[in-house]
Amino acid sequence: MGIFFDSLCLVISPMGILINVTGVILGIIFGALPGLNGVVGVALLLPVTYGMPPAYGLIMLGGLFGVVIMGVFTPALSKLALKFGPPELFLVCMAGLAVVGSLMGKSIGKGFFSVAFGLALSIVGMDTVSCNYRFTFDNFNLQSGLSLIPVSVGFLQLQRR
């Protein structure tokens, strides 16, 4: 019972509510924009949570009040999302790369390699515009691309060796 009470106090603290609301707003934005989804949102926000205490990072990624806020803002955001074209989506991608660039720190070479390797992994699968398969090597399992969760778990295991 003590863990539950401590967790509840952490979630309803001012900092917990602020992080929760921020996570919900960013989650709604990622969910409403065409071409972006929850997996992409988690992938882009995961580096942001590294600098937080673990409990606040989980609160941000969880977004406990997301369903209520999503129901309120979805109609307005859907109208805005339909106006997004290739230039705006390109700027969203560049903003994601800028976030990665800001997190590089002192090791710029490792940061550029990580960005290039991540972009190379994202190319695998079917192109959504031309419906051509890229880097699938006639393997049926690669036609849908590489999933974020298995790739993330694999890279976490590689760092432990």
Coordinates of N, CA and C in Angstrom, one line a residue:
M1 N 0.8 -1.2 0.0 CA 0.0 0.0 0.0 C 0.9 1.3 0.0
G2 N 2.0 1.2 0.6 CA 2.9 2.3 0.7 C 3.4 2.7 -0.7
I3 N 3.7 1.7 -1.5 CA 4.2 2.1 -2.9 C 3.1 2.7 -3.7
F4 N 1.9 2.3 -3.6 CA 0.8 2.9 -4.3 C 0.6 4.3 -3.8
F5 N 0.7 4.6 -2.5 CA 0.5 6.0 -2.0 C 1.6 6.9 -2.5
D6 N 2.9 6.3 -2.4 CA 4.0 7.1 -2.9 C 3.9 7.5 -4.4
S7 N 3.5 6.5 -5.2 CA 3.3 6.7 -6.6 C 2.2 7.7 -6.9
L8 N 1.1 7.6 -6.1 CA 0.0 8.6 -6.3 C 0.5 10.0 -5.9
C9 N 1.2 10.1 -4.9 CA 1.7 11.5 -4.5 C 2.7 12.0 -5.5
L10 N 3.5 11.2 -6.2 CA 4.4 11.6 -7.2 C 3.6 12.1 -8.4
V11 N 2.5 11.4 -8.8 CA 1.8 11.7 -10.0 C 1.0 13.0 -9.8
I12 N 0.5 13.2 -8.6 CA -0.3 14.4 -8.4 C 0.5 15.6 -7.9
S13 N 1.8 15.4 -7.8 CA 2.6 16.6 -7.4 C 2.6 17.6 -8.6
P14 N 3.0 18.9 -8.3 CA 3.0 19.9 -9.4 C 3.9 19.5 -10.6
M15 N 5.1 19.0 -10.3 CA 6.0 18.6 -11.3 C 5.4 17.4 -12.1
G16 N 4.8 16.4 -11.4 CA 4.2 15.2 -12.0 C 3.1 15.6 -13.0
I17 N 2.3 16.5 -12.5 CA 1.1 17.0 -13.4 C 1.7 17.8 -14.6
L18 N 2.7 18.6 -14.4 CA 3.3 19.3 -15.5 C 3.8 18.4 -16.6
I19 N 4.6 17.4 -16.1 CA 5.2 16.4 -17.0 C 4.1 15.6 -17.7
N20 N 3.1 15.2 -17.0 CA 2.0 14.4 -17.5 C 1.3 15.2 -18.6
V21 N 0.9 16.5 -18.3 CA 0.3 17.3 -19.3 C 1.1 17.5 -20.5
T22 N 2.4 17.7 -20.3 CA 3.3 17.9 -21.5 C 3.3 16.6 -22.3
G23 N 3.4 15.4 -21.7 CA 3.4 14.2 -22.4 C 2.1 14.0 -23.2
V24 N 1.0 14.4 -22.6 CA -0.3 14.2 -23.2 C -0.4 15.2 -24.4
I25 N 0.0 16.4 -24.3 CA -0.1 17.3 -25.4 C 0.8 16.9 -26.6
L26 N 2.1 16.5 -26.2 CA 2.9 16.0 -27.3 C 2.4 14.7 -27.9
G27 N 1.8 13.8 -27.1 CA 1.2 12.6 -27.7 C 0.0 12.9 -28.6
I28 N -0.8 13.9 -28.2 CA -1.9 14.2 -29.1 C -1.4 14.8 -30.4
I29 N -0.4 15.6 -30.3 CA 0.2 16.2 -31.5 C 0.8 15.1 -32.4
F30 N 1.5 14.2 -31.9 CA 2.1 13.1 -32.7 C 1.0 12.2 -33.2
G31 N -0.1 12.0 -32.5 CA -1.2 11.1 -32.9 C -2.0 11.8 -34.0
A32 N -2.1 13.1 -34.0 CA -3.0 13.8 -35.0 C -2.3 14.1 -36.3
L33 N -1.0 14.2 -36.3 CA -0.3 14.6 -37.5 C -0.2 13.4 -38.5
P34 N -0.5 13.6 -39.7 CA -0.3 12.5 -40.7 C 1.1 12.0 -40.8
G35 N 1.3 10.8 -40.9 CA 2.7 10.2 -41.0 C 3.4 10.0 -39.7
L36 N 2.8 10.5 -38.6 CA 3.4 10.3 -37.3 C 2.4 9.4 -36.5
N37 N 2.9 8.6 -35.6 CA 2.0 7.8 -34.8 C 2.6 7.7 -33.4
G38 N 2.0 6.8 -32.6 CA 2.5 6.7 -31.2 C 3.9 6.1 -31.2
V39 N 4.3 5.2 -32.1 CA 5.6 4.7 -32.0 C 6.7 5.7 -32.4
V40 N 6.4 6.6 -33.4 CA 7.3 7.6 -33.7 C 7.4 8.6 -32.6
G41 N 6.3 8.9 -31.9 CA 6.3 9.9 -30.8 C 7.1 9.3 -29.7
V42 N 7.0 8.1 -29.3 CA 7.8 7.5 -28.3 C 9.3 7.5 -28.7
A43 N 9.6 7.2 -30.0 CA 11.0 7.2 -30.4 C 11.6 8.6 -30.3
L44 N 10.8 9.6 -30.6 CA 11.4 11.0 -30.6 C 11.4 11.5 -29.2
L45 N 10.5 11.1 -28.3 CA 10.5 11.6 -26.9 C 11.3 10.8 -26.0
L46 N 11.7 9.6 -26.4 CA 12.5 8.8 -25.5 C 13.8 9.4 -25.1
P47 N 14.6 10.1 -26.0 CA 15.8 10.7 -25.6 C 15.5 11.9 -24.6
V48 N 14.4 12.5 -24.7 CA 14.1 13.6 -23.8 C 13.9 13.1 -22.3
T49 N 13.4 11.9 -22.2 CA 13.2 11.3 -20.9 C 14.5 10.8 -20.2
Y50 N 15.6 10.7 -21.0 CA 16.8 10.1 -20.4 C 17.3 11.1 -19.3
G51 N 17.1 12.4 -19.4 CA 17.6 13.3 -18.5 C 16.7 13.5 -17.2
M52 N 15.6 12.8 -17.2 CA 14.6 12.9 -16.1 C 14.8 11.8 -15.1
P53 N 14.4 12.0 -13.9 CA 14.3 10.8 -13.0 C 13.3 9.8 -13.6
P54 N 13.6 8.5 -13.4 CA 12.8 7.5 -14.0 C 11.3 7.6 -13.8
A55 N 10.9 8.0 -12.6 CA 9.4 8.1 -12.4 C 8.8 9.2 -13.2
Y56 N 9.5 10.3 -13.4 CA 8.9 11.4 -14.2 C 8.9 11.0 -15.7
G57 N 10.0 10.3 -16.1 CA 10.0 9.8 -17.5 C 8.8 8.9 -17.8
L58 N 8.5 8.0 -16.9 CA 7.4 7.1 -17.1 C 6.0 7.9 -17.1
I59 N 6.0 8.9 -16.2 CA 4.8 9.7 -16.2 C 4.6 10.4 -17.6
M60 N 5.7 11.0 -18.1 CA 5.6 11.7 -19.4 C 5.2 10.8 -20.5
L61 N 5.8 9.6 -20.6 CA 5.5 8.7 -21.6 C 4.1 8.1 -21.4
G62 N 3.6 8.0 -20.2 CA 2.3 7.4 -20.0 C 1.2 8.3 -20.3
G63 N 1.2 9.5 -19.9 CA 0.1 10.4 -20.2 C -1.3 9.9 -19.6
L64 N -1.4 9.8 -18.3 CA -2.6 9.2 -17.7 C -3.9 9.8 -18.1
F65 N -3.9 11.1 -18.4 CA -5.1 11.8 -18.7 C -5.3 12.0 -20.2
G66 N -4.6 11.2 -21.0 CA -4.7 11.4 -22.5 C -6.0 11.2 -23.1
V67 N -6.8 10.2 -22.6 CA -8.1 9.9 -23.3 C -9.0 11.1 -23.2
V68 N -9.1 11.7 -22.0 CA -10.0 12.9 -21.8 C -9.5 14.1 -22.7
I69 N -8.3 14.4 -22.7 CA -7.8 15.5 -23.5 C -7.9 15.2 -25.0
M70 N -7.6 14.0 -25.4 CA -7.7 13.6 -26.8 C -9.1 13.8 -27.3
G71 N -10.1 13.5 -26.5 CA -11.5 13.6 -26.9 C -11.8 15.1 -27.1
V72 N -11.2 16.0 -26.4 CA -11.5 17.4 -26.5 C -10.8 18.1 -27.7
F73 N -9.5 17.7 -27.9 CA -8.8 18.4 -28.9 C -8.7 17.7 -30.3
T74 N -9.2 16.5 -30.4 CA -9.0 15.8 -31.7 C -9.7 16.5 -32.9
P75 N -10.9 17.0 -32.7 CA -11.5 17.7 -33.9 C -10.7 18.9 -34.4
A76 N -10.2 19.7 -33.5 CA -9.4 20.9 -34.0 C -8.1 20.4 -34.6
L77 N -7.4 19.5 -33.9 CA -6.1 19.0 -34.5 C -6.3 18.3 -35.8
S78 N -7.4 17.6 -36.0 CA -7.5 16.9 -37.2 C -7.7 17.8 -38.4
K79 N -8.3 19.0 -38.2 CA -8.4 20.0 -39.3 C -7.0 20.6 -39.6
L80 N -6.2 20.8 -38.5 CA -4.9 21.3 -38.7 C -4.0 20.2 -39.4
A81 N -4.1 19.0 -39.0 CA -3.3 17.9 -39.6 C -3.6 17.7 -41.1
L82 N -4.8 17.9 -41.5 CA -5.1 17.7 -42.9 C -4.5 18.8 -43.8
K83 N -4.1 19.9 -43.2 CA -3.4 21.0 -43.9 C -1.9 20.7 -44.1
F84 N -1.4 19.7 -43.4 CA 0.1 19.4 -43.5 C 0.4 18.7 -44.8
G85 N 1.4 19.2 -45.5 CA 1.9 18.7 -46.7 C 3.3 18.3 -46.6
P86 N 3.9 17.9 -47.7 CA 5.3 17.5 -47.7 C 6.3 18.5 -47.0
P87 N 6.2 19.8 -47.3 CA 7.1 20.7 -46.6 C 7.0 20.7 -45.1
E88 N 5.8 20.6 -44.6 CA 5.6 20.6 -43.1 C 6.1 19.3 -42.5
L89 N 5.9 18.2 -43.2 CA 6.4 16.9 -42.7 C 7.9 16.9 -42.8
F90 N 8.5 17.5 -43.8 CA 9.9 17.6 -43.8 C 10.5 18.4 -42.7
L91 N 9.8 19.5 -42.3 CA 10.2 20.3 -41.1 C 10.1 19.5 -39.8
V92 N 9.1 18.7 -39.7 CA 8.9 17.8 -38.5 C 10.1 16.9 -38.5
C93 N 10.5 16.3 -39.6 CA 11.7 15.4 -39.6 C 12.9 16.1 -39.2
M94 N 13.1 17.3 -39.7 CA 14.3 18.1 -39.4 C 14.3 18.5 -37.9
A95 N 13.1 18.8 -37.4 CA 13.1 19.1 -36.0 C 13.5 17.9 -35.1
G96 N 13.1 16.7 -35.5 CA 13.5 15.5 -34.8 C 15.0 15.3 -34.9
L97 N 15.6 15.5 -36.1 CA 17.1 15.4 -36.2 C 17.8 16.5 -35.4
A98 N 17.2 17.7 -35.3 CA 17.8 18.7 -34.5 C 17.8 18.4 -33.0
V99 N 16.7 17.7 -32.6 CA 16.7 17.2 -31.2 C 17.8 16.2 -31.0
V100 N 18.0 15.3 -31.9 CA 19.1 14.3 -31.8 C 20.4 15.0 -31.8
G101 N 20.6 16.0 -32.6 CA 21.8 16.8 -32.7 C 22.1 17.5 -31.4
S102 N 21.0 18.0 -30.7 CA 21.3 18.7 -29.5 C 21.6 17.8 -28.3
L103 N 21.3 16.5 -28.5 CA 21.7 15.5 -27.4 C 23.0 14.8 -27.7
M104 N 23.7 15.2 -28.7 CA 25.0 14.6 -29.0 C 26.1 14.8 -28.0
G105 N 26.1 15.9 -27.4 CA 27.1 16.2 -26.4 C 28.5 16.4 -27.0
K106 N 29.5 15.9 -26.4 CA 30.9 16.1 -26.9 C 31.2 15.1 -28.0
S107 N 30.5 14.0 -28.2 CA 30.9 13.1 -29.2 C 30.1 13.3 -30.4
I108 N 30.5 14.2 -31.3 CA 29.7 14.5 -32.5 C 29.8 13.4 -33.5
G109 N 30.9 12.7 -33.6 CA 31.0 11.6 -34.5 C 30.1 10.5 -34.2
K110 N 30.0 10.1 -32.9 CA 29.0 9.1 -32.5 C 27.6 9.5 -32.8
G111 N 27.3 10.8 -32.6 CA 26.0 11.3 -32.8 C 25.6 11.2 -34.3
F112 N 26.5 11.7 -35.2 CA 26.2 11.6 -36.6 C 26.1 10.2 -37.1
F113 N 26.9 9.3 -36.5 CA 26.8 7.9 -36.9 C 25.4 7.3 -36.5
S114 N 25.0 7.7 -35.3 CA 23.7 7.2 -34.8 C 22.6 7.7 -35.6
V115 N 22.6 9.0 -36.0 CA 21.6 9.5 -36.9 C 21.6 8.8 -38.2
A116 N 22.7 8.7 -38.8 CA 22.8 8.0 -40.1 C 22.4 6.6 -40.1
F117 N 22.7 5.8 -39.0 CA 22.4 4.4 -38.9 C 20.8 4.3 -38.6
G118 N 20.3 5.2 -37.8 CA 18.8 5.2 -37.6 C 18.1 5.5 -38.9
L119 N 18.5 6.5 -39.7 CA 17.9 6.8 -40.9 C 18.0 5.6 -41.9
A120 N 19.1 4.9 -41.9 CA 19.3 3.7 -42.8 C 18.3 2.6 -42.3
L121 N 18.1 2.4 -41.0 CA 17.2 1.4 -40.6 C 15.7 1.8 -40.9
S122 N 15.5 3.1 -40.9 CA 14.1 3.5 -41.2 C 13.7 3.4 -42.7
I123 N 14.7 3.2 -43.6 CA 14.4 3.0 -45.0 C 13.9 1.7 -45.3
V124 N 14.2 0.7 -44.5 CA 13.8 -0.7 -44.8 C 12.3 -0.8 -44.8
G125 N 11.7 -1.5 -45.8 CA 10.3 -1.7 -45.9 C 9.7 -1.0 -47.1
M126 N 8.4 -0.9 -47.1 CA 7.7 -0.4 -48.3 C 7.6 1.2 -48.2
D127 N 7.9 1.8 -49.3 CA 7.8 3.3 -49.4 C 6.3 3.6 -49.4
T128 N 5.8 4.5 -48.6 CA 4.4 4.7 -48.5 C 3.9 5.6 -49.7
V129 N 4.8 6.2 -50.4 CA 4.3 7.1 -51.5 C 4.3 6.3 -52.8
S130 N 5.4 5.6 -53.1 CA 5.5 4.9 -54.4 C 5.2 3.4 -54.3
C131 N 5.0 2.9 -53.1 CA 4.7 1.5 -52.8 C 5.8 0.5 -53.3
N132 N 7.0 1.0 -53.4 CA 8.2 0.2 -53.8 C 8.8 -0.3 -52.5
Y133 N 9.4 -1.6 -52.6 CA 10.0 -2.1 -51.4 C 11.5 -1.7 -51.5
R134 N 12.0 -1.3 -50.3 CA 13.4 -0.9 -50.2 C 14.1 -1.7 -49.2
F135 N 15.3 -2.3 -49.6 CA 16.2 -3.1 -48.8 C 15.4 -4.2 -48.1
T136 N 14.5 -4.9 -48.8 CA 13.9 -6.0 -48.2 C 14.5 -7.3 -48.6
F137 N 15.3 -7.3 -49.7 CA 16.1 -8.5 -50.2 C 15.2 -9.7 -50.4
D138 N 14.0 -9.4 -50.9 CA 13.0 -10.4 -51.2 C 12.6 -11.2 -50.0
N139 N 12.7 -10.6 -48.8 CA 12.3 -11.3 -47.6 C 11.0 -10.7 -47.1
F140 N 10.0 -11.6 -47.0 CA 8.6 -11.2 -46.7 C 8.6 -10.5 -45.4
N141 N 9.4 -10.9 -44.4 CA 9.4 -10.3 -43.1 C 9.8 -8.9 -43.0
L142 N 10.6 -8.4 -44.0 CA 11.1 -7.1 -44.0 C 10.2 -6.1 -44.8
Q143 N 9.2 -6.6 -45.4 CA 8.4 -5.7 -46.2 C 7.6 -4.7 -45.4
S144 N 7.3 -5.0 -44.2 CA 6.6 -4.0 -43.4 C 7.6 -3.1 -42.6
G145 N 8.9 -3.3 -42.8 CA 9.8 -2.4 -42.1 C 10.3 -3.1 -40.8
L146 N 11.1 -2.3 -40.1 CA 11.6 -2.8 -38.8 C 10.8 -2.2 -37.7
S147 N 10.4 -3.0 -36.8 CA 9.6 -2.5 -35.6 C 10.5 -1.8 -34.6
L148 N 10.0 -0.8 -34.0 CA 10.8 0.0 -33.0 C 11.1 -0.9 -31.8
I149 N 10.2 -1.6 -31.2 CA 10.4 -2.3 -30.0 C 11.5 -3.4 -30.1
P150 N 11.4 -4.3 -31.1 CA 12.5 -5.3 -31.2 C 13.8 -4.7 -31.5
V151 N 13.9 -3.7 -32.3 CA 15.2 -3.0 -32.7 C 15.7 -2.4 -31.4
S152 N 14.9 -1.7 -30.6 CA 15.4 -1.0 -29.4 C 15.9 -2.1 -28.4
V153 N 15.2 -3.1 -28.2 CA 15.6 -4.2 -27.3 C 16.9 -4.8 -27.8
G154 N 17.0 -5.0 -29.1 CA 18.3 -5.6 -29.6 C 19.5 -4.7 -29.4
F155 N 19.3 -3.4 -29.6 CA 20.4 -2.5 -29.4 C 20.7 -2.3 -27.9
L156 N 19.7 -2.4 -27.0 CA 20.0 -2.4 -25.6 C 20.9 -3.6 -25.2
Q157 N 20.6 -4.8 -25.8 CA 21.4 -6.0 -25.5 C 22.8 -5.9 -26.1
L158 N 22.9 -5.2 -27.2 CA 24.2 -5.1 -27.8 C 25.2 -4.2 -26.9
Q159 N 24.6 -3.2 -26.3 CA 25.5 -2.4 -25.4 C 25.9 -3.1 -24.2
R160 N 25.2 -4.1 -23.8 CA 25.6 -4.9 -22.6 C 26.8 -5.8 -22.8
R161 N 27.0 -6.1 -24.0 CA 28.1 -7.1 -24.3 C 29.4 -6.4 -24.4

